[in-house]
């Protein structure tokens, strides 16, 4: 018998890295030389949202620094356990915006597909920590219900793949989905919102970029970086490969207390992103999701930071400060004067 050239069902490299993520807080602290801090750093009780962080992302954390801005995004903290007024389980009205199984339709011309509930990393501030994704993804029933809805609403010119992280799906699944989308004459753009080019850049492999390059749709990828230290040479390479495939790259960040709440941190992030050909798009005020109150930055301080960015950076490197207001027709700009009213929910 002639042996096969390649053993069958070799796991793709990025899937292997995905599976090897750190999921134990004690191990994470050991890797960072922080074992001595374990008692003060680790949540005393179960937060209901597991720790998960790819090893390549851990490698970008500063050794021996319990305040490292990357570490604080992923490490469960005792502060998550306290209830805070105004912090809920469905902070952005996703349950009300459901148009079909796994389809959110909030804004004109754009429909968002919850492609999967999985992420390679668990970010402590994420609204996803409570959304009932298992029952809500568009991939259930082979996308049939979601695709039928998109086909029938000809006002939709842009389909947004979100999640979870849509690049958790294997590339052949994305190929299948995009073929169905490309056959809809009213759909012109495919937008992907993914943190994987940042936290697991090996996901941007040849198979993936080859798919994007031949797609008969305009394509946009919104990455999600909160701090300049998240972007190393491997991320830079992933961005270059995406641009070579004809993808417009944007970034969204969440403004997070103790992580990126300064002109210096966000200025450095914008500059670093632009070195990778990525333009800053949105800077989000935190969604008020239960367990994330300790990350909140007051709107007045957020505005002062953005004023500081405007005073020091070219205009195209200043992200738009927005917050998501349930029921609003677009992401809501946070502006001087309106900030206090927004804070009190009088939009
Ligand atoms: C944020 C979001 C969009 C995209 O809004 P843009 O302002 O175009 O970036 C679309 N649909 C839903 C449901 C969203 O939450
Ligand atoms: S959806 Fe984005 S912010 Fe939330 S856990 Fe996944 S990668 Fe992190």
Tab-separated table of C-alpha atoms in Angstrom, residues 80-298:
chain	number	residue	atom	x	y	z
A	80	UNK	CA	-16.256	41.108	39.395
A	81	UNK	CA	-18.347	39.543	42.099
A	82	UNK	CA	-19.946	42.699	43.496
A	83	UNK	CA	-23.273	43.876	42.064
A	84	UNK	CA	-23.227	47.439	40.690
A	85	UNK	CA	-26.332	49.550	40.058
A	86	UNK	CA	-27.178	49.838	36.353
A	87	UNK	CA	-25.092	46.809	35.368
A	88	UNK	CA	-27.277	44.144	33.773
A	89	UNK	CA	-27.049	40.882	31.873
A	90	UNK	CA	-28.261	42.262	28.488
A	91	UNK	CA	-26.620	45.695	28.509
A	92	UNK	CA	-27.020	46.480	24.818
A	93	UNK	CA	-30.513	45.178	24.036
A	94	UNK	CA	-29.313	42.244	21.930
A	95	UNK	CA	-32.213	40.038	22.886
A	96	UNK	CA	-34.705	42.607	21.539
A	97	UNK	CA	-32.827	43.152	18.239
A	98	UNK	CA	-32.997	39.525	17.142
A	99	UNK	CA	-34.390	39.348	13.590
A	100	UNK	CA	-33.908	35.622	12.998
A	101	UNK	CA	-31.939	32.864	14.659
A	102	UNK	CA	-28.480	34.420	15.139
A	103	UNK	CA	-29.264	37.639	13.233
A	104	UNK	CA	-29.265	41.049	14.943
A	105	UNK	CA	-30.741	43.906	12.956
A	106	UNK	CA	-30.338	47.218	14.752
A	107	UNK	CA	-29.056	49.641	12.118
A	108	UNK	CA	-30.095	50.543	8.593
A	109	UNK	CA	-28.423	48.534	5.837
A	110	UNK	CA	-26.381	46.354	8.156
A	111	UNK	CA	-27.200	42.979	9.679
A	112	UNK	CA	-25.018	41.251	12.212
A	113	UNK	CA	-24.640	37.479	12.273
A	114	UNK	CA	-23.699	35.804	15.512
A	115	UNK	CA	-21.559	33.260	13.741
A	116	UNK	CA	-20.486	31.337	16.824
A	117	UNK	CA	-20.359	31.670	20.581
A	118	UNK	CA	-16.671	30.721	20.862
A	119	UNK	CA	-13.723	33.010	21.475
A	120	UNK	CA	-10.022	32.215	21.736
A	121	UNK	CA	-9.750	34.567	24.698
A	122	UNK	CA	-12.141	35.520	27.457
A	123	UNK	CA	-12.042	39.265	28.083
A	124	UNK	CA	-13.352	40.140	31.519
A	125	UNK	CA	-15.213	43.262	30.336
A	126	UNK	CA	-17.093	41.448	27.584
A	127	UNK	CA	-20.884	41.608	27.269
A	128	UNK	CA	-20.636	38.124	25.865
A	129	UNK	CA	-20.132	36.710	29.337
A	130	UNK	CA	-23.899	36.570	29.780
A	131	UNK	CA	-25.445	36.369	26.319
A	132	UNK	CA	-27.133	32.992	25.715
A	133	UNK	CA	-25.032	32.216	22.646
A	134	UNK	CA	-25.509	28.510	22.592
A	135	UNK	CA	-29.138	28.919	21.498
A	136	UNK	CA	-28.552	32.035	19.400
A	137	UNK	CA	-25.917	31.395	16.759
A	138	UNK	CA	-26.708	31.730	13.075
A	139	UNK	CA	-24.794	28.532	12.380
A	140	UNK	CA	-27.560	26.479	13.976
A	141	UNK	CA	-29.528	24.659	11.224
A	142	UNK	CA	-26.724	25.165	8.677
A	143	UNK	CA	-27.346	28.931	8.542
A	144	UNK	CA	-30.666	28.326	6.784
A	145	UNK	CA	-32.810	30.662	8.847
A	146	UNK	CA	-30.216	33.451	8.895
A	147	UNK	CA	-29.570	33.216	5.161
A	148	UNK	CA	-33.274	33.147	4.334
A	149	UNK	CA	-33.761	36.324	6.355
A	150	UNK	CA	-30.813	38.067	4.643
A	151	UNK	CA	-32.076	37.031	1.231
A	152	UNK	CA	-35.525	38.452	1.919
A	153	UNK	CA	-34.422	41.854	3.249
A	154	UNK	CA	-32.996	43.673	0.243
A	155	UNK	CA	-32.172	46.776	2.317
A	156	UNK	CA	-29.146	44.911	3.714
A	157	UNK	CA	-25.984	45.880	1.839
A	158	UNK	CA	-23.494	44.862	4.519
A	159	UNK	CA	-23.324	41.619	6.438
A	160	UNK	CA	-21.286	41.684	9.630
A	161	UNK	CA	-19.864	38.477	11.022
A	162	UNK	CA	-19.555	38.721	14.767
A	163	UNK	CA	-19.886	36.451	17.741
A	164	UNK	CA	-18.233	35.281	19.798
A	165	UNK	CA	-15.384	35.413	17.358
A	166	UNK	CA	-16.429	34.519	13.785
A	167	UNK	CA	-12.886	33.441	12.920
A	168	UNK	CA	-13.381	30.605	15.385
A	169	UNK	CA	-15.139	28.977	12.440
A	170	UNK	CA	-12.951	26.849	10.211
A	171	UNK	CA	-12.208	28.463	6.858
A	172	UNK	CA	-14.275	25.936	4.833
A	173	UNK	CA	-17.338	27.032	6.850
A	174	UNK	CA	-16.621	30.661	6.010
A	175	UNK	CA	-16.253	29.745	2.346
A	176	UNK	CA	-19.647	28.067	2.384
A	177	UNK	CA	-21.278	31.036	4.092
A	178	UNK	CA	-19.686	33.611	1.826
A	179	UNK	CA	-20.828	31.758	-1.285
A	180	UNK	CA	-24.410	32.090	-0.109
A	181	UNK	CA	-23.896	35.790	0.674
A	182	UNK	CA	-22.200	36.545	-2.639
A	183	UNK	CA	-25.238	35.136	-4.439
A	184	UNK	CA	-27.448	37.875	-2.904
A	185	UNK	CA	-27.368	40.866	-5.281
A	186	UNK	CA	-28.137	43.410	-2.531
A	187	UNK	CA	-25.169	42.346	-0.350
A	188	UNK	CA	-22.072	44.352	-1.318
A	189	UNK	CA	-19.837	44.204	1.733
A	190	UNK	CA	-18.691	41.579	4.179
A	191	UNK	CA	-17.411	42.905	7.475
A	192	UNK	CA	-15.745	40.702	10.068
A	193	UNK	CA	-15.360	41.718	13.691
A	194	UNK	CA	-12.607	39.601	15.198
A	195	UNK	CA	-10.047	39.777	17.957
A	196	UNK	CA	-8.165	36.778	16.533
A	197	UNK	CA	-5.713	38.734	14.338
A	198	UNK	CA	-4.560	40.263	17.655
A	199	UNK	CA	-4.791	37.404	20.135
A	200	UNK	CA	-4.131	34.426	17.821
A	201	UNK	CA	-2.501	35.873	14.676
A	202	UNK	CA	-1.674	32.402	13.345
A	203	UNK	CA	-5.400	32.247	12.451
A	204	UNK	CA	-4.576	34.491	9.491
A	205	UNK	CA	-3.070	31.653	7.494
A	206	UNK	CA	-2.761	31.172	3.740
A	207	UNK	CA	-6.026	29.303	3.398
A	208	UNK	CA	-7.856	32.181	5.072
A	209	UNK	CA	-6.249	35.022	3.122
A	210	UNK	CA	-6.705	33.106	-0.135
A	211	UNK	CA	-10.427	32.956	0.608
A	212	UNK	CA	-10.608	36.684	1.310
A	213	UNK	CA	-8.573	37.617	-1.749
A	214	UNK	CA	-10.999	35.963	-4.160
A	215	UNK	CA	-14.211	37.053	-2.456
A	216	UNK	CA	-16.486	38.964	-4.860
A	217	UNK	CA	-17.507	41.368	-2.059
A	218	UNK	CA	-15.824	44.372	-0.519
A	219	UNK	CA	-14.282	43.265	2.739
A	220	UNK	CA	-13.597	45.009	5.987
A	221	UNK	CA	-12.055	43.512	9.085
A	222	UNK	CA	-12.409	45.281	12.408
A	223	UNK	CA	-9.785	44.033	14.830
A	224	UNK	CA	-10.037	44.618	18.518
A	225	UNK	CA	-6.933	45.861	20.314
A	226	UNK	CA	-7.036	47.859	23.523
A	227	UNK	CA	-3.344	48.460	24.150
A	228	UNK	CA	-0.204	48.921	22.020
A	229	UNK	CA	1.535	46.028	23.813
A	230	UNK	CA	-0.983	43.634	22.212
A	231	UNK	CA	0.630	44.240	18.830
A	232	UNK	CA	3.881	42.368	18.230
A	233	UNK	CA	5.633	41.276	15.030
A	234	UNK	CA	3.275	38.307	14.534
A	235	UNK	CA	0.246	40.637	14.618
A	236	UNK	CA	1.971	43.009	12.232
A	237	UNK	CA	2.511	40.130	9.798
A	238	UNK	CA	-1.117	39.049	10.041
A	239	UNK	CA	-2.233	42.604	9.249
A	240	UNK	CA	0.098	42.781	6.254
A	241	UNK	CA	-1.325	39.503	4.906
A	242	UNK	CA	-4.881	40.804	5.324
A	243	UNK	CA	-4.094	44.041	3.519
A	244	UNK	CA	-2.460	42.094	0.705
A	245	UNK	CA	-5.780	40.238	0.368
A	246	UNK	CA	-7.574	43.534	-0.237
A	247	UNK	CA	-9.067	43.928	3.221
A	248	UNK	CA	-9.675	47.346	4.794
A	249	UNK	CA	-8.495	47.171	8.410
A	250	UNK	CA	-10.065	49.105	11.269
A	251	UNK	CA	-9.740	48.815	15.037
A	252	UNK	CA	-12.178	49.166	17.867
A	253	UNK	CA	-11.181	49.453	21.507
A	254	UNK	CA	-12.992	49.541	24.773
A	255	UNK	CA	-11.949	52.283	27.183
A	256	UNK	CA	-10.896	50.399	30.315
A	257	UNK	CA	-9.904	51.801	33.674
A	258	UNK	CA	-6.359	50.841	34.616
A	259	UNK	CA	-5.626	49.501	31.135
A	260	UNK	CA	-5.828	52.212	28.474
A	261	UNK	CA	-7.440	55.222	30.207
A	262	UNK	CA	-4.794	57.797	29.291
A	263	UNK	CA	-3.789	59.947	26.336
A	264	UNK	CA	-0.384	58.258	26.364
A	265	UNK	CA	-1.776	54.706	26.182
A	266	UNK	CA	-4.354	55.408	23.480
A	267	UNK	CA	-1.973	57.620	21.514
A	268	UNK	CA	0.603	54.834	21.469
A	269	UNK	CA	-2.093	52.369	20.388
A	270	UNK	CA	-3.185	54.541	17.443
A	271	UNK	CA	0.413	54.992	16.286
A	272	UNK	CA	1.142	51.278	16.578
A	273	UNK	CA	-2.046	50.353	14.724
A	274	UNK	CA	-1.176	52.690	11.893
A	275	UNK	CA	2.249	51.077	11.563
A	276	UNK	CA	0.259	47.918	10.769
A	277	UNK	CA	-2.035	49.696	8.296
A	278	UNK	CA	-4.995	49.722	10.709
A	279	UNK	CA	-7.069	52.851	11.292
A	280	UNK	CA	-8.740	53.482	14.645
A	281	UNK	CA	-12.519	53.327	14.277
A	282	UNK	CA	-14.414	53.260	17.567
A	283	UNK	CA	-13.450	53.777	21.174
A	284	UNK	CA	-16.344	52.314	23.141
A	285	UNK	CA	-17.453	53.277	26.565
A	286	UNK	CA	-17.847	50.076	28.509
A	287	UNK	CA	-21.140	48.254	28.111
A	288	UNK	CA	-22.664	48.112	31.554
A	289	UNK	CA	-22.567	44.392	31.915
A	290	UNK	CA	-22.751	42.722	35.282
A	291	UNK	CA	-19.247	41.949	36.622
A	292	UNK	CA	-17.390	44.673	34.667
A	293	UNK	CA	-18.086	47.822	36.738
A	294	UNK	CA	-14.488	48.043	37.962
A	295	UNK	CA	-13.366	48.823	34.373
A	296	UNK	CA	-15.668	51.812	33.909
A	297	UNK	CA	-14.262	55.207	32.924
A	298	UNK	CA	-16.591	58.160	33.548
